[in-house]
Amino acid sequence: MKGFPAVLLIWTLISPSSSGGGSGEAWPTHVACRNGGLEVLYQSCDPLQDFGFSMDQCSKHLKSNLNIKFGIILRHDIKELFLDIALISKGSSILNFSYPICEEDQPKFSFCGRRKGEQIYYAGPVNNPGVDIPEGEYQVLLEVYTENRSIVACANATIICS
Amino acid sequence: MAPDVSCFLLALLCSASCEVIISLDQTCIEEEANKTYNCENLGLREIPDTLSNATEILDFSFNFLPAIQNRTFSRLINLTFLDLTRCQINWIHEDTFESHCQLSTLVLTGNPLIFMAETALKGPRTLKHLFLIQTGISNLEFIPVHNLENLESLYLGSNQISSIKFPKDFPTWNLKVLDFQNNAIRYLSREDMNSVESTNLSLNFNGNDIKGVEPGAFSSIVFQSLNFGGTSNLSVIFNGLQNSTIQSLWLGTFEDTSNQDISSSMLKGLCDMSVGSLNLQKNRFSDFTASTFQCFTRLWELDLTATHLEELPPGIEGMNLLKRLVLSGNKFDQLCQINAANFSSLTHLYIKGNKKKLHLGAACLEKLKNLQKLDLSHDDIEASDCCNPQLKGLIRLQSLNLSRNAPLGLQSQAFRECPRLEILDLAFTQLHVDASQSPFQDLHFLKVLNLSHCTLDTSNQHLLEGLADLRHLDFSGNSFQDRTIPKTNLLQTVGSVEILILSFCDLLSIDPQAFHSLGNISHIDLSHNSLTCNSIDSLSHLKGIYLNLAANSIGIIPAHLLPVLSQQSTINLSQNPLDCTCSNVNFLTWYRENLQKLEGLEGTVCANPPDLRGVELSAVQLSCGMTTLGIFFLIVFLFLFTILLIFAAQYVLRRKYQHI
């Protein structure tokens, strides 16, 4: 019976179901853009799914009305959709804001009103103001959610400006 | 070698049992006993045995059912709503829903359907709503026509449909909603439109760039609503809709769609059709004069949200049917720039989220004698003396929203011009009220007043004077002197209040007499303060109310306060540092006996003692007689005491009788 503990050990190491059903596994970190002294990395913090995001232009002098590409599967209807952004630098909070993307009386984007289960691909402007990003490393938490606070997308992003 | 093999087998067995445990872990959520289940995101390959046969509503989205057939759902014959969103369904075989007589809603959104059998939807007696969004349909022939006679809504968005022509035998006469969002429809012919037989239809072409409409295609058809959102050339639509009757026409556009500017001559097309409500959100006008409105005379609602307007021209005529006007998200400087006199019959006016600081001016809305609802929220409005000059003449106003603006100064009788106000929302607008002024004086009909986060001076006893009929008062986010509501306070003048919200007021205590004049209360929210059990005394005269005490500093609730809680109908005590030691045993017993009265059970947890921290109160069982250790020591003590007594008696007796 000498081999038993060894087999058990190997099994616990390789068996995927024993490591908490994969729930502890995080989504990979993706590069949204890397150019001109700016690097934007993000990781989905929605335990159910990953999503795809990229920015067309990448520079320290961020232009207004950026174009982005965004692909995701909706897990909720998005008649009403809101974005929360929290910007953190060196552990302290710099900026928090909330922005309505889709509202019943003002659907700003063409994808507003699409339904649970639909796959969305958006390539277009985001209507942002232009900013010069000071050098440093920033943490950004983005949350996109519906009127009853159901998460549609969640991202932990890192912006490195050098 | 043999032992190793047996070990390996043992390990395999163990791994199998672990998997069983995990799959047991992922069961459907029972949202309503035996009736409503949610099995989303569980990766299931079949209907689990745990579901009751009586299930009526089932959300089975994001599972794995490559083919569905007669036996897949056969056990659940009472289904009325079935959501199969993104279950990777390829095949829907014959008679899949044969036994589901009651099924009225079927959601198949996001499934890569290869084929639906001719009898796939046979069975349900009244199948009313069918969702086939993003299922790869390119031809309407794909949908089996069998048993669709009762269909009321058909959602076909995000497919590759280029023609809306229904097959001849497709029963369309009961349809009320037909949704073709985000397809590839470029042309609408007379034949296409004639294939839909129902009247009063809501038809959605949002996200289809329509390039052409056959003249007369829509003529003499009556629509509930028509949506051509995001279409790049509106002239085509206006020409095509000649002689049609449309309750509600949506011609808005979006941030991400580029379209032609609207000219006054394009809008002339509206003269040849009958439209009740028109939405033109986010469009840009190439010229904007009084003549732009010449064909708007039959409208009762006009929505010009975010249409880059800086003013509305004066001298617009014939708009006396218009009841509702939406001008939100524009760039007005002065309220007078909307030239309200043009729209003298308005009952509802919405100007929220103006992109510039909006100056209210004086008497700009004076001509709107019929105005009942006015929304001026999120406008950065600032006024040192509000609101009589600004709202002059609005004698019929019932609902006013001035929330989320810059600071406003209010004098006594600040809303004298609007004596019929029933709802007043001032949330998140800083209010400056001089000492002992009563700004809401004489609002005899006011029923709802939202003063949350208005940074009010709560020591002003007269602040809420004159509100004879107030039912709902939201006072959250205002602070009180010494963090206490004293015996004499500003709430004493609003005796008719039924719903009172005092959350986030940073309160430490409430005087036992503070609410004595409030006899009609049915709902009181004191959550998110720092109240202790002492404040419960102030509620002793109230019965059968909803009481929210969540997120306070309540640790121990002594026995004499429990009757006060017992006489209420619903109580929320979650997020309090509740004590689960024997010093709180009366409350803990009361809690377990009154679970049906309590709300937020999962958030109502112990904070003390440390080993019970985070445990739900309903799970705590204390026995607070004397502990066994205590009893043991008491017995030992009594035993020793008795022995000592005997010895002492012996000693005394010996001393007394030793000389005998």
XYZ file of N, CA and C in Angstrom, chain B residues 72-293:
666
model
N -37.238 15.375 -24.361
C -36.366 16.296 -23.617
C -37.102 16.979 -22.463
N -38.299 17.492 -22.718
C -39.043 18.202 -21.668
C -40.334 17.478 -21.301
N -40.474 16.216 -21.724
C -41.781 15.540 -21.658
C -42.361 15.482 -20.249
N -41.468 15.472 -19.234
C -41.943 15.363 -17.858
C -42.634 16.649 -17.386
N -42.234 17.796 -17.940
C -42.716 19.087 -17.419
C -43.896 19.573 -18.260
N -45.044 18.932 -18.106
C -46.158 19.225 -19.007
C -46.880 20.522 -18.675
N -46.559 21.142 -17.528
C -47.258 22.385 -17.161
C -46.505 23.642 -17.568
N -45.419 23.477 -18.309
C -44.600 24.646 -18.665
C -45.424 25.715 -19.376
N -45.273 26.971 -18.913
C -45.887 28.084 -19.646
C -44.805 28.975 -20.248
N -43.637 29.017 -19.585
C -42.524 29.860 -20.049
C -41.264 29.008 -20.071
N -40.624 28.941 -21.223
C -39.391 28.151 -21.325
C -38.328 28.977 -22.017
N -37.231 29.248 -21.284
C -36.130 30.029 -21.831
C -34.969 29.087 -22.142
N -34.662 28.930 -23.431
C -33.571 28.046 -23.864
C -32.471 28.862 -24.537
N -32.303 30.126 -24.076
C -31.281 31.004 -24.652
C -29.898 30.356 -24.601
N -29.209 30.405 -25.711
C -27.822 29.947 -25.849
C -27.563 28.578 -25.210
N -28.344 27.595 -25.637
C -28.127 26.218 -25.190
C -27.447 25.396 -26.280
N -26.877 26.065 -27.269
C -26.195 25.398 -28.379
C -27.107 24.394 -29.083
N -28.372 24.761 -29.220
C -29.323 23.880 -29.894
C -29.102 23.951 -31.408
N -28.876 22.800 -32.014
C -28.774 22.705 -33.477
C -30.072 22.204 -34.100
N -30.677 21.246 -33.397
C -31.839 20.562 -33.966
C -33.047 20.665 -33.043
N -34.186 20.991 -33.627
C -35.439 20.873 -32.873
C -36.281 19.858 -33.624
N -36.342 18.656 -33.077
C -36.949 17.535 -33.792
C -38.469 17.540 -33.690
N -39.077 16.583 -34.374
C -40.538 16.476 -34.445
C -41.161 16.389 -33.050
N -42.266 17.058 -32.866
C -43.117 16.941 -31.689
C -42.398 17.217 -30.361
N -41.406 18.099 -30.389
C -40.654 18.405 -29.163
C -41.571 18.911 -28.054
N -42.556 19.725 -28.429
C -43.422 20.322 -27.395
C -44.842 19.753 -27.444
N -44.953 18.539 -27.919
C -46.261 17.924 -28.144
C -47.144 17.924 -26.895
N -46.505 17.625 -25.720
C -47.307 17.492 -24.512
C -47.442 18.790 -23.728
N -46.939 19.901 -24.295
C -46.935 21.151 -23.526
C -48.067 22.071 -23.960
N -49.283 21.706 -23.531
C -50.488 22.450 -23.942
C -50.450 23.896 -23.482
N -49.854 24.141 -22.305
C -49.938 25.478 -21.694
C -48.839 26.428 -22.179
N -47.838 25.912 -22.882
C -46.669 26.739 -23.213
C -47.089 27.981 -23.982
N -46.731 29.160 -23.448
C -47.100 30.378 -24.171
C -45.873 31.176 -24.610
N -44.735 30.999 -23.944
C -43.532 31.731 -24.349
C -42.363 30.765 -24.533
N -41.723 30.841 -25.693
C -40.561 30.000 -25.972
C -39.422 30.891 -26.447
N -38.291 30.833 -25.724
C -37.145 31.676 -26.065
C -36.028 30.790 -26.616
N -35.650 31.030 -27.849
C -34.599 30.230 -28.493
C -33.435 31.123 -28.931
N -33.340 32.312 -28.334
C -32.308 33.291 -28.705
C -30.898 32.708 -28.643
N -30.102 33.019 -29.663
C -28.680 32.693 -29.637
C -28.356 31.222 -29.814
N -29.229 30.457 -30.451
C -28.922 29.054 -30.729
C -28.605 28.877 -32.213
N -27.554 28.131 -32.517
C -27.191 27.933 -33.931
C -28.100 26.882 -34.574
N -29.329 27.257 -34.849
C -30.310 26.301 -35.362
C -29.945 25.875 -36.783
N -29.949 24.564 -36.994
C -29.717 24.040 -38.338
C -31.060 23.711 -38.993
N -31.958 23.124 -38.182
C -33.244 22.752 -38.752
C -34.300 22.632 -37.659
N -35.499 23.120 -37.964
C -36.645 22.919 -37.079
C -37.636 22.054 -37.844
N -38.032 20.939 -37.235
C -38.960 20.022 -37.916
C -40.310 20.697 -38.132
N -41.033 20.225 -39.090
C -42.326 20.810 -39.446
C -43.277 20.826 -38.246
N -43.195 19.805 -37.373
C -44.086 19.727 -36.208
C -43.354 20.114 -34.911
N -42.232 20.800 -35.062
C -41.412 21.139 -33.886
C -42.189 21.956 -32.857
N -43.065 22.840 -33.320
C -43.770 23.723 -32.385
C -45.216 23.283 -32.184
N -45.553 22.084 -32.620
C -46.911 21.584 -32.462
C -47.138 21.204 -30.992
N -48.337 21.408 -30.511
C -48.638 21.009 -29.143
C -49.265 22.117 -28.333
N -48.514 23.205 -28.044
C -49.065 24.285 -27.225
C -50.341 24.837 -27.836
N -51.377 25.011 -26.995
C -52.644 25.490 -27.531
C -52.618 26.989 -27.786
N -51.847 27.721 -26.964
C -51.735 29.161 -27.185
C -50.274 29.593 -27.081
N -49.512 29.283 -28.092
C -48.141 29.780 -28.150
C -48.209 31.236 -28.600
N -47.850 32.154 -27.661
C -48.055 33.578 -27.959
C -46.772 34.320 -28.294
N -45.660 33.922 -27.654
C -44.430 34.695 -27.837
C -43.292 33.774 -28.237
N -42.693 34.071 -29.370
C -41.617 33.228 -29.877
C -40.385 34.085 -30.155
N -39.281 33.752 -29.503
C -38.030 34.494 -29.670
C -37.070 33.660 -30.498
N -36.766 34.142 -31.703
C -35.817 33.445 -32.578
C -34.673 34.401 -32.921
N -34.273 35.216 -31.925
C -33.229 36.211 -32.136
C -31.873 35.521 -32.303
N -31.107 35.992 -33.276
C -29.746 35.488 -33.545
C -29.685 33.962 -33.585
N -30.519 33.391 -34.442
C -30.508 31.936 -34.614
C -30.043 31.578 -36.024
N -29.516 32.578 -36.735
C -28.956 32.326 -38.066
C -29.996 32.254 -39.173
N -31.224 32.657 -38.897
C -32.278 32.573 -39.910
C -32.013 33.579 -41.032
N -32.067 33.095 -42.284
C -31.933 34.026 -43.398
C -33.208 34.055 -44.232
N -34.085 33.100 -43.984
C -35.290 32.983 -44.786
C -36.459 32.674 -43.855
N -37.544 33.404 -44.003
C -38.673 33.193 -43.092
C -39.323 31.820 -43.256
N -39.026 31.131 -44.382
C -39.544 29.779 -44.591
C -39.022 28.814 -43.514
N -37.916 29.191 -42.864
C -37.280 28.337 -41.861
C -38.209 28.041 -40.680
N -39.104 29.015 -40.373
C -39.962 28.858 -39.193
C -41.133 27.948 -39.539
N -41.295 26.819 -38.826
C -42.414 25.927 -39.138
C -43.743 26.620 -38.824
N -44.638 26.632 -39.790
C -45.868 27.423 -39.644
C -46.935 26.726 -38.801
N -46.738 25.451 -38.584
C -47.698 24.656 -37.851
C -47.920 25.210 -36.448
N -49.142 25.467 -36.066
C -49.473 25.875 -34.694
C -49.016 27.286 -34.312
N -48.972 28.223 -35.261
C -48.604 29.595 -34.904
C -49.810 30.540 -34.969
N -51.014 29.970 -35.003
C -52.227 30.775 -35.191
C -52.415 31.812 -34.091
N -51.950 31.512 -32.872
C -52.167 32.417 -31.744
C -50.986 33.339 -31.464
N -49.991 33.288 -32.336
C -48.773 34.040 -32.082
C -49.050 35.546 -32.026
N -48.597 36.182 -30.910
C -48.771 37.627 -30.751
C -47.476 38.383 -30.970
N -46.353 37.775 -30.541
C -45.093 38.462 -30.810
C -44.058 37.498 -31.360
N -43.368 37.990 -32.360
C -42.334 37.201 -33.023
C -41.078 38.060 -33.107
N -40.025 37.577 -32.441
C -38.774 38.331 -32.391
C -37.757 37.652 -33.294
N -37.322 38.366 -34.327
C -36.429 37.780 -35.328
C -35.166 38.616 -35.485
N -34.805 39.361 -34.427
C -33.659 40.271 -34.506
C -32.336 39.555 -34.730
N -31.346 40.337 -35.216
C -29.960 39.870 -35.375
C -29.834 38.578 -36.167
N -30.625 38.446 -37.215
C -30.455 37.320 -38.143
C -29.950 37.871 -39.472
N -30.067 37.054 -40.519
C -29.620 37.545 -41.832
C -30.814 37.708 -42.765
N -31.904 38.184 -42.224
C -33.125 38.306 -43.014
C -33.035 39.543 -43.911
N -33.307 39.367 -45.208
C -33.254 40.511 -46.106
C -34.637 40.862 -46.649
N -35.605 39.954 -46.475
C -36.957 40.268 -46.933
C -37.946 39.871 -45.850
N -38.939 40.747 -45.634
C -39.901 40.431 -44.581
C -41.120 39.708 -45.158
N -40.998 39.230 -46.363
C -42.147 38.564 -46.978
C -42.397 37.212 -46.310
N -43.570 37.090 -45.667
C -43.900 35.838 -44.996
C -44.447 34.833 -46.009
N -44.177 33.533 -45.780
C -44.758 32.518 -46.657
C -46.281 32.625 -46.629
N -46.917 32.164 -47.694
C -48.370 32.313 -47.858
C -49.177 31.756 -46.684
N -48.753 30.578 -46.206
C -49.555 29.916 -45.163
C -49.168 30.342 -43.749
N -48.326 31.369 -43.621
C -47.894 31.800 -42.288
C -49.012 32.614 -41.634
N -49.525 32.155 -40.473
C -50.638 32.882 -39.855
C -50.171 34.163 -39.166
N -50.412 35.302 -39.762
C -49.908 36.569 -39.204
C -51.013 37.430 -38.605
N -52.265 36.940 -38.661
C -53.360 37.848 -38.304
C -53.439 38.239 -36.835
N -52.871 37.464 -35.941
C -52.916 37.842 -34.520
C -51.673 38.587 -34.039
N -50.715 38.754 -34.926
C -49.449 39.367 -34.501
C -49.650 40.794 -34.012
N -49.012 41.107 -32.879
C -49.037 42.479 -32.363
C -47.638 43.090 -32.403
N -46.627 42.218 -32.224
C -45.244 42.684 -32.227
C -44.441 41.856 -33.221
N -43.793 42.554 -34.136
C -42.950 41.878 -35.113
C -41.625 42.620 -35.128
N -40.582 41.929 -34.673
C -39.319 42.606 -34.420
C -38.234 42.096 -35.362
N -37.761 42.991 -36.253
C -36.725 42.636 -37.232
C -35.442 43.417 -36.974
N -35.148 43.779 -35.716
C -33.960 44.580 -35.408
C -32.691 43.967 -35.988
N -31.777 44.803 -36.424
C -30.434 44.377 -36.841
C -30.440 43.220 -37.828
N -31.226 43.351 -38.887
C -31.148 42.379 -39.960
C -30.571 43.065 -41.196
N -30.780 42.481 -42.344
C -30.188 43.024 -43.566
C -31.283 43.461 -44.526
N -32.336 44.062 -43.978
C -33.447 44.486 -44.827
C -33.103 45.824 -45.470
N -33.040 45.852 -46.796
C -32.693 47.075 -47.510
C -33.875 47.664 -48.261
N -34.830 46.798 -48.590
C -35.933 47.250 -49.435
C -37.251 46.687 -48.916
N -38.280 47.519 -48.899
C -39.604 47.063 -48.472
C -40.562 47.249 -49.645
N -41.116 46.144 -50.127
C -42.021 46.235 -51.266
C -43.463 46.141 -50.792
N -44.354 46.484 -51.699
C -45.783 46.382 -51.431
C -46.170 44.943 -51.093
N -45.553 44.015 -51.806
C -45.826 42.588 -51.612
C -45.377 42.121 -50.215
N -44.194 42.611 -49.819
C -43.685 42.280 -48.473
C -44.701 42.689 -47.410
N -45.150 43.946 -47.525
C -46.040 44.483 -46.500
C -47.396 43.783 -46.525
N -47.839 43.394 -47.716
C -49.129 42.730 -47.803
C -49.121 41.328 -47.211
N -47.926 40.754 -47.046
C -47.857 39.405 -46.468
C -48.159 39.407 -44.963
N -48.166 40.600 -44.356
C -48.528 40.697 -42.931
C -49.968 41.178 -42.844
N -50.827 40.341 -42.272
C -52.258 40.655 -42.347
C -52.800 41.384 -41.122
N -52.034 41.440 -40.024
C -52.608 42.001 -38.805
C -52.649 43.518 -38.868
N -53.545 44.101 -38.098
C -53.576 45.553 -37.988
C -53.130 45.932 -36.579
N -52.831 47.200 -36.417
C -52.338 47.709 -35.133
C -51.043 47.039 -34.695
N -50.201 46.743 -35.649
C -48.955 46.037 -35.401
C -47.872 46.995 -34.897
N -46.976 46.466 -34.045
C -45.749 47.192 -33.723
C -44.630 46.535 -34.509
N -44.041 47.290 -35.404
C -43.060 46.729 -36.324
C -41.729 47.419 -36.106
N -40.685 46.630 -35.870
C -39.396 47.206 -35.521
C -38.348 46.898 -36.591
N -37.868 47.952 -37.260
C -36.804 47.809 -38.262
C -35.522 48.495 -37.786
N -35.399 48.722 -36.491
C -34.225 49.380 -35.926
C -32.957 48.654 -36.374
N -31.960 49.420 -36.838
C -30.698 48.811 -37.223
C -30.718 48.133 -38.583
N -31.730 48.412 -39.410
C -31.717 47.970 -40.808
C -31.578 49.240 -41.632
N -30.608 49.291 -42.497
C -30.432 50.518 -43.259
C -31.305 50.450 -44.511
N -32.528 50.956 -44.386
C -33.486 50.856 -45.481
C -33.149 51.866 -46.569
N -32.915 51.349 -47.764
C -32.508 52.226 -48.873
C -33.669 52.550 -49.798
N -34.731 51.754 -49.708
C -35.839 52.019 -50.612
C -37.146 51.418 -50.116
N -38.243 52.132 -50.381
C -39.576 51.623 -50.053
C -40.438 51.823 -51.295
N -41.118 50.777 -51.703
C -41.977 50.903 -52.885
C -43.100 51.887 -52.576
N -43.352 52.855 -53.454
C -44.422 53.820 -53.167
C -45.734 53.101 -52.902
N -46.390 53.524 -51.831
C -47.677 52.921 -51.493
C -47.576 51.647 -50.671
N -46.340 51.210 -50.350
C -46.168 49.954 -49.598
C -46.898 50.002 -48.245
N -46.919 51.170 -47.622
C -47.530 51.289 -46.296
C -48.903 51.959 -46.352
N -49.393 52.231 -47.551
C -50.597 53.053 -47.613
C -51.800 52.321 -47.046
N -52.614 53.082 -46.393
C -53.819 52.635 -45.680
C -53.576 51.472 -44.712
N -52.378 51.409 -44.127
C -52.147 50.434 -43.058
C -52.082 51.202 -41.738
N -52.637 50.592 -40.675
C -52.611 51.224 -39.352
C -51.574 50.509 -38.484
N -50.653 51.279 -37.929
C -49.619 50.699 -37.071
C -49.713 51.249 -35.658
N -49.449 50.379 -34.687
C -49.306 50.832 -33.314
C -47.988 51.591 -33.198
N -46.906 50.954 -33.644
C -45.639 51.672 -33.658
C -44.762 51.160 -34.784
N -43.943 52.066 -35.288
C -42.991 51.735 -36.344
C -41.649 52.297 -35.915
N -40.603 51.465 -36.016
C -39.289 51.923 -35.594
C -38.307 51.753 -36.754
N -37.742 52.884 -37.197
C -36.725 52.857 -38.247
C -35.419 53.428 -37.687
N -35.132 53.177 -36.427
C -33.964 53.739 -35.761
C -32.684 53.466 -36.539
N -31.828 54.491 -36.631
C -30.522 54.338 -37.247
C -30.528 54.298 -38.763
N -31.672 54.530 -39.408
C -31.705 54.552 -40.874
C -30.979 55.789 -41.387
N -30.141 55.629 -42.417
C -29.290 56.750 -42.817
C -30.038 57.798 -43.636
N -31.092 57.401 -44.359
C -31.796 58.371 -45.179
C -33.287 58.402 -44.857
N -33.672 59.433 -44.101
C -35.061 59.488 -43.649
C -36.039 59.869 -44.757
N -35.555 60.518 -45.843
C -36.448 60.885 -46.951
C -37.146 59.653 -47.488
N -36.359 58.564 -47.631
C -36.894 57.298 -48.129
C -38.068 56.850 -47.271
N -37.904 56.952 -45.968
C -38.944 56.500 -45.045
C -40.180 57.383 -45.173
N -39.950 58.707 -45.175
C -41.096 59.621 -45.269
C -41.878 59.388 -46.552
N -41.169 59.199 -47.645
C -41.860 58.934 -48.907
C -42.635 57.633 -48.851
N -42.012 56.621 -48.267
C -42.627 55.304 -48.245
C -43.853 55.204 -47.351
N -43.900 56.050 -46.331
C -44.993 55.927 -45.350
C -46.236 56.724 -45.726
N -46.278 57.228 -46.944
C -47.446 58.029 -47.358
C -48.757 57.299 -47.138
N -49.721 58.028 -46.640
C -51.081 57.526 -46.409
C -51.187 56.466 -45.323
N -50.177 56.342 -44.509
C -50.271 55.364 -43.421
C -50.739 56.068 -42.144
N -51.193 55.261 -41.190
C -51.595 55.800 -39.894
C -50.734 55.134 -38.833
N -49.970 55.941 -38.102
C -49.003 55.397 -37.157
C -49.177 56.084 -35.807
N -49.434 55.302 -34.773
C -49.544 55.862 -33.425
C -48.213 56.462 -32.989
N -47.142 55.669 -33.185
C -45.861 56.098 -32.652
C -44.758 55.760 -33.659
N -44.049 56.797 -34.092
C -43.013 56.610 -35.115
C -41.652 56.980 -34.525
N -40.723 56.004 -34.555
C -39.400 56.230 -33.952
C -38.364 56.357 -35.061
N -37.819 57.560 -35.215
C -36.848 57.807 -36.284
C -35.545 58.338 -35.702
N -35.247 57.944 -34.482
C -34.029 58.418 -33.833
C -32.788 57.789 -34.442
N -31.633 58.360 -34.058
C -30.379 57.761 -34.504
C -29.458 57.620 -33.288
N -28.209 57.197 -33.505
C -27.334 56.841 -32.382
C -25.959 57.480 -32.543
N -25.159 57.420 -31.457
C -23.788 57.941 -31.478
C -22.975 57.301 -32.599
N -23.239 56.026 -32.837
C -22.375 55.262 -33.731
C -22.952 55.097 -35.136
N -24.035 55.787 -35.442
C -24.530 55.705 -36.813
C -24.447 57.094 -37.426
N -23.977 57.148 -38.655
C -23.898 58.452 -39.304
C -25.042 58.546 -40.293
N -25.772 59.619 -40.200
C -26.878 59.772 -41.134
C -26.972 61.210 -41.602
N -27.777 61.385 -42.626
C -27.999 62.695 -43.210
C -28.676 63.638 -42.212
N -28.347 64.935 -42.298
C -29.077 65.918 -41.508
C -30.524 65.988 -41.994
N -31.420 66.315 -41.063
C -32.819 66.446 -41.443
C -33.081 67.877 -41.898
N -33.710 68.018 -43.040
C -34.065 69.357 -43.504
C -35.578 69.543 -43.387
N -35.987 70.790 -43.361
C -37.416 71.083 -43.228
C -38.202 70.478 -44.379
N -37.568 70.439 -45.567
C -38.315 69.912 -46.716
C -38.544 68.399 -46.579
N -37.583 67.689 -45.958
C -37.775 66.248 -45.724
C -38.996 66.004 -44.841
N -39.125 66.857 -43.810
C -40.200 66.658 -42.840
C -41.576 66.954 -43.420
N -41.606 67.522 -44.634
C -42.902 67.773 -45.289
C -43.661 66.481 -45.525
N -42.907 65.377 -45.640
C -43.522 64.067 -45.836
C -44.537 63.727 -44.753
N -44.324 64.303 -43.547
C -45.241 64.031 -42.430
C -46.654 64.524 -42.699
N -46.784 65.491 -43.612
C -48.117 66.021 -43.930
C -48.981 64.970 -44.615
N -48.328 63.978 -45.252
C -49.079 62.980 -46.012
C -49.364 61.724 -45.209
N -49.111 61.745 -43.931
C -49.411 60.572 -43.104
C -49.972 61.056 -41.778
N -50.493 60.091 -41.023
C -51.058 60.461 -39.742
C -50.190 59.854 -38.639
N -49.489 60.718 -37.912
C -48.589 60.249 -36.856
C -48.995 60.891 -35.538
N -49.053 60.100 -34.465
C -49.412 60.636 -33.156
C -48.184 61.078 -32.377
N -47.182 60.189 -32.327
C -46.005 60.462 -31.517
C -44.760 60.264 -32.383
N -43.845 61.249 -32.329
C -42.665 61.197 -33.191
C -41.399 61.365 -32.362
N -40.432 60.455 -32.578
C -39.148 60.566 -31.891
C -38.043 60.770 -32.923
N -37.254 61.845 -32.725
C -36.159 62.153 -33.654
C -34.831 62.238 -32.901
N -34.660 61.462 -31.831
C -33.494 61.640 -30.968
C -32.172 61.590 -31.728
N -31.247 62.439 -31.307
C -29.865 62.493 -31.798
C -29.715 62.858 -33.265
N -30.804 63.228 -33.922
C -30.655 63.729 -35.283
C -30.127 65.156 -35.238
N -29.615 65.604 -36.383
C -29.153 66.981 -36.509
C -30.015 67.647 -37.580
N -30.412 68.873 -37.331
C -31.246 69.573 -38.310
C -30.373 70.513 -39.126
N -30.532 70.483 -40.447
C -29.707 71.366 -41.286
C -30.235 72.801 -41.206
N -31.543 72.971 -41.100
C -32.120 74.292 -40.858
C -33.241 74.079 -39.857
N -33.385 74.994 -38.948
C -34.383 74.791 -37.923
C -35.157 76.082 -37.758
N -36.284 76.152 -38.449
C -37.093 77.376 -38.416
C -38.527 76.991 -38.099
N -39.378 77.996 -38.056
C -40.795 77.739 -37.768
C -41.392 76.787 -38.805
N -40.854 76.812 -40.032
C -41.428 75.949 -41.075
C -41.065 74.475 -40.878
N -40.029 74.202 -40.085
C -39.694 72.815 -39.764
C -40.912 72.105 -39.162
N -41.720 72.885 -38.439
C -42.841 72.311 -37.690
C -44.156 72.302 -38.467
